[in-house]
JSON list of C-alpha atoms in Angstrom, two decimals:
[
{"chain": "A", "resi": 1, "resn": "LEU", "atom": "CA", "xyz": [-0.78, 10.67, 4.90]},
{"chain": "A", "resi": 2, "resn": "SER", "atom": "CA", "xyz": [-3.25, 12.57, 2.73]},
{"chain": "A", "resi": 3, "resn": "LYS", "atom": "CA", "xyz": [-1.59, 11.11, -0.40]},
{"chain": "A", "resi": 4, "resn": "VAL", "atom": "CA", "xyz": [-2.17, 7.60, 0.94]},
{"chain": "A", "resi": 5, "resn": "LYS", "atom": "CA", "xyz": [-5.85, 8.26, 1.68]},
{"chain": "A", "resi": 6, "resn": "ASP", "atom": "CA", "xyz": [-6.43, 9.40, -1.92]},
{"chain": "A", "resi": 7, "resn": "PHE", "atom": "CA", "xyz": [-4.41, 6.53, -3.45]},
{"chain": "A", "resi": 8, "resn": "LYS", "atom": "CA", "xyz": [-6.42, 4.72, -6.14]},
{"chain": "A", "resi": 9, "resn": "ALA", "atom": "CA", "xyz": [-4.81, 2.01, -8.23]},
{"chain": "A", "resi": 10, "resn": "LYS", "atom": "CA", "xyz": [-5.98, 1.39, -11.77]},
{"chain": "A", "resi": 11, "resn": "LYS", "atom": "CA", "xyz": [-7.94, -1.83, -12.22]},
{"chain": "A", "resi": 12, "resn": "SER", "atom": "CA", "xyz": [-5.53, -3.06, -14.91]},
{"chain": "A", "resi": 13, "resn": "SER", "atom": "CA", "xyz": [-2.47, -1.98, -12.94]},
{"chain": "A", "resi": 14, "resn": "SER", "atom": "CA", "xyz": [-0.13, -4.47, -11.31]},
{"chain": "A", "resi": 15, "resn": "THR", "atom": "CA", "xyz": [-0.18, -2.32, -8.17]},
{"chain": "A", "resi": 16, "resn": "VAL", "atom": "CA", "xyz": [-1.82, -4.32, -5.41]},
{"chain": "A", "resi": 17, "resn": "GLY", "atom": "CA", "xyz": [-1.10, -2.23, -2.36]},
{"chain": "A", "resi": 18, "resn": "TYR", "atom": "CA", "xyz": [1.49, -0.25, -0.53]},
{"chain": "A", "resi": 19, "resn": "ILE", "atom": "CA", "xyz": [3.62, -0.38, 2.59]},
{"chain": "A", "resi": 20, "resn": "MET", "atom": "CA", "xyz": [4.04, 2.65, 4.78]},
{"chain": "A", "resi": 21, "resn": "PHE", "atom": "CA", "xyz": [6.94, 3.05, 7.20]},
{"chain": "A", "resi": 22, "resn": "GLN", "atom": "CA", "xyz": [6.92, 5.48, 10.07]},
{"chain": "A", "resi": 23, "resn": "MET", "atom": "CA", "xyz": [10.16, 7.04, 11.31]},
{"chain": "A", "resi": 24, "resn": "PHE", "atom": "CA", "xyz": [10.59, 8.90, 14.57]},
{"chain": "A", "resi": 25, "resn": "LYS", "atom": "CA", "xyz": [13.34, 11.30, 15.59]},
{"chain": "A", "resi": 26, "resn": "SER", "atom": "CA", "xyz": [14.72, 8.65, 17.91]},
{"chain": "A", "resi": 27, "resn": "HIS", "atom": "CA", "xyz": [15.40, 6.44, 14.86]},
{"chain": "A", "resi": 28, "resn": "VAL", "atom": "CA", "xyz": [17.71, 9.00, 13.24]},
{"chain": "A", "resi": 29, "resn": "GLU", "atom": "CA", "xyz": [19.19, 10.95, 16.16]},
{"chain": "A", "resi": 30, "resn": "THR", "atom": "CA", "xyz": [22.76, 9.76, 15.73]},
{"chain": "A", "resi": 31, "resn": "GLN", "atom": "CA", "xyz": [24.75, 8.94, 12.62]},
{"chain": "A", "resi": 32, "resn": "GLU", "atom": "CA", "xyz": [24.90, 5.28, 13.68]},
{"chain": "A", "resi": 33, "resn": "LYS", "atom": "CA", "xyz": [21.11, 5.01, 14.06]},
{"chain": "A", "resi": 34, "resn": "ARG", "atom": "CA", "xyz": [20.57, 6.85, 10.77]},
{"chain": "A", "resi": 35, "resn": "THR", "atom": "CA", "xyz": [22.91, 4.48, 8.94]},
{"chain": "A", "resi": 36, "resn": "LYS", "atom": "CA", "xyz": [21.17, 1.46, 10.45]},
{"chain": "A", "resi": 37, "resn": "ALA", "atom": "CA", "xyz": [17.71, 2.76, 9.47]},
{"chain": "A", "resi": 38, "resn": "ILE", "atom": "CA", "xyz": [18.83, 3.46, 5.90]},
{"chain": "A", "resi": 39, "resn": "THR", "atom": "CA", "xyz": [20.40, 0.01, 5.62]},
{"chain": "A", "resi": 40, "resn": "LEU", "atom": "CA", "xyz": [17.22, -1.65, 6.86]},
{"chain": "A", "resi": 41, "resn": "PHE", "atom": "CA", "xyz": [15.08, 0.28, 4.38]},
{"chain": "A", "resi": 42, "resn": "GLN", "atom": "CA", "xyz": [17.38, -0.58, 1.50]},
{"chain": "A", "resi": 43, "resn": "GLY", "atom": "CA", "xyz": [17.38, -4.26, 2.45]},
{"chain": "A", "resi": 44, "resn": "PHE", "atom": "CA", "xyz": [13.61, -4.48, 2.88]},
{"chain": "A", "resi": 45, "resn": "ARG", "atom": "CA", "xyz": [12.89, -4.82, -0.85]},
{"chain": "A", "resi": 46, "resn": "ALA", "atom": "CA", "xyz": [15.30, -7.75, -1.21]},
{"chain": "A", "resi": 47, "resn": "TYR", "atom": "CA", "xyz": [13.93, -9.32, 1.98]},
{"chain": "A", "resi": 48, "resn": "LEU", "atom": "CA", "xyz": [10.35, -9.03, 0.71]},
{"chain": "A", "resi": 49, "resn": "HIS", "atom": "CA", "xyz": [11.17, -10.38, -2.76]},
{"chain": "A", "resi": 50, "resn": "TYR", "atom": "CA", "xyz": [13.05, -13.34, -1.26]},
{"chain": "A", "resi": 51, "resn": "HIS", "atom": "CA", "xyz": [10.09, -14.34, 0.91]},
{"chain": "A", "resi": 52, "resn": "ILE", "atom": "CA", "xyz": [7.59, -13.91, -1.92]},
{"chain": "A", "resi": 53, "resn": "LYS", "atom": "CA", "xyz": [9.68, -16.17, -4.16]},
{"chain": "A", "resi": 54, "resn": "ALA", "atom": "CA", "xyz": [10.16, -18.72, -1.36]},
{"chain": "A", "resi": 55, "resn": "SER", "atom": "CA", "xyz": [6.40, -18.84, -0.72]},
{"chain": "A", "resi": 56, "resn": "LYS", "atom": "CA", "xyz": [5.72, -19.24, -4.42]},
{"chain": "A", "resi": 57, "resn": "ALA", "atom": "CA", "xyz": [8.25, -22.07, -4.72]},
{"chain": "A", "resi": 58, "resn": "TYR", "atom": "CA", "xyz": [6.79, -23.80, -1.67]},
{"chain": "A", "resi": 59, "resn": "LEU", "atom": "CA", "xyz": [3.25, -23.63, -3.07]},
{"chain": "A", "resi": 60, "resn": "HIS", "atom": "CA", "xyz": [4.42, -24.92, -6.45]},
{"chain": "A", "resi": 61, "resn": "SER", "atom": "CA", "xyz": [6.19, -27.87, -4.85]},
{"chain": "A", "resi": 62, "resn": "ARG", "atom": "CA", "xyz": [3.03, -28.69, -2.88]},
{"chain": "A", "resi": 63, "resn": "MET", "atom": "CA", "xyz": [0.98, -28.55, -6.09]},
{"chain": "A", "resi": 64, "resn": "ARG", "atom": "CA", "xyz": [3.47, -30.81, -7.90]},
{"chain": "A", "resi": 65, "resn": "ASN", "atom": "CA", "xyz": [3.34, -33.34, -5.06]},
{"chain": "A", "resi": 66, "resn": "ARG", "atom": "CA", "xyz": [-0.44, -33.26, -5.10]},
{"chain": "A", "resi": 67, "resn": "VAL", "atom": "CA", "xyz": [-0.55, -33.83, -8.86]},
{"chain": "A", "resi": 68, "resn": "ASP", "atom": "CA", "xyz": [1.89, -36.75, -8.50]},
{"chain": "A", "resi": 69, "resn": "SER", "atom": "CA", "xyz": [-0.27, -38.37, -5.83]},
{"chain": "A", "resi": 70, "resn": "LEU", "atom": "CA", "xyz": [-3.41, -37.93, -7.95]},
{"chain": "A", "resi": 71, "resn": "LEU", "atom": "CA", "xyz": [-1.63, -39.44, -10.97]},
{"chain": "A", "resi": 72, "resn": "LYS", "atom": "CA", "xyz": [-0.70, -42.47, -8.86]},
{"chain": "A", "resi": 73, "resn": "VAL", "atom": "CA", "xyz": [-4.36, -42.90, -7.93]},
{"chain": "A", "resi": 74, "resn": "LEU", "atom": "CA", "xyz": [-5.34, -42.68, -11.60]},
{"chain": "A", "resi": 75, "resn": "LYS", "atom": "CA", "xyz": [-2.73, -45.27, -12.59]},
{"chain": "A", "resi": 76, "resn": "ARG", "atom": "CA", "xyz": [-4.03, -47.67, -9.94]},
{"chain": "A", "resi": 77, "resn": "ALA", "atom": "CA", "xyz": [-7.59, -47.18, -11.20]},
{"chain": "A", "resi": 78, "resn": "ASP", "atom": "CA", "xyz": [-6.69, -47.98, -14.83]},
{"chain": "A", "resi": 79, "resn": "PRO", "atom": "CA", "xyz": [-9.26, -50.51, -16.14]},
{"chain": "A", "resi": 80, "resn": "ASN", "atom": "CA", "xyz": [-6.85, -51.95, -18.78]},
{"chain": "A", "resi": 81, "resn": "PRO", "atom": "CA", "xyz": [-3.44, -52.18, -17.10]},
{"chain": "A", "resi": 82, "resn": "GLU", "atom": "CA", "xyz": [-1.96, -54.62, -19.66]},
{"chain": "A", "resi": 83, "resn": "GLN", "atom": "CA", "xyz": [-2.57, -52.16, -22.50]},
{"chain": "A", "resi": 84, "resn": "ALA", "atom": "CA", "xyz": [-1.35, -49.12, -20.60]},
{"chain": "A", "resi": 85, "resn": "HIS", "atom": "CA", "xyz": [1.76, -50.62, -19.01]},
{"chain": "A", "resi": 86, "resn": "GLY", "atom": "CA", "xyz": [2.60, -53.68, -21.10]},
{"chain": "A", "resi": 87, "resn": "LYS", "atom": "CA", "xyz": [2.22, -56.12, -18.19]},
{"chain": "A", "resi": 88, "resn": "LYS", "atom": "CA", "xyz": [-0.57, -57.23, -15.91]},
{"chain": "A", "resi": 89, "resn": "ALA", "atom": "CA", "xyz": [-0.73, -55.59, -12.53]},
{"chain": "A", "resi": 90, "resn": "PHE", "atom": "CA", "xyz": [-3.71, -57.72, -11.46]},
{"chain": "A", "resi": 91, "resn": "ARG", "atom": "CA", "xyz": [-6.04, -60.33, -12.92]},
{"chain": "A", "resi": 92, "resn": "VAL", "atom": "CA", "xyz": [-8.80, -59.00, -15.14]},
{"chain": "A", "resi": 93, "resn": "TYR", "atom": "CA", "xyz": [-12.01, -61.04, -15.34]},
{"chain": "A", "resi": 94, "resn": "LYS", "atom": "CA", "xyz": [-13.93, -60.67, -18.57]},
{"chain": "A", "resi": 95, "resn": "HIS", "atom": "CA", "xyz": [-17.63, -61.55, -18.78]}
]
């Protein structure tokens, strides 16, 4: 615990934080419990990476959808639709 209190990441480092697990004797009393605890620890990294990637993909899809909707709004607001699209979307009155 003293190592964790004195932990200081470099400003330019990619280290953002840490995760600390606490094990009790009851978690490793028998061979079966010990094996299960080891398996869970080994699988935690993959579990964490999967969820980080899934969250990132979800956010990117939301951003893409938002950009698409904003582009649709821009296309509807085009002052010269016949030049931009090759056909008239609505009647343009010139003064």
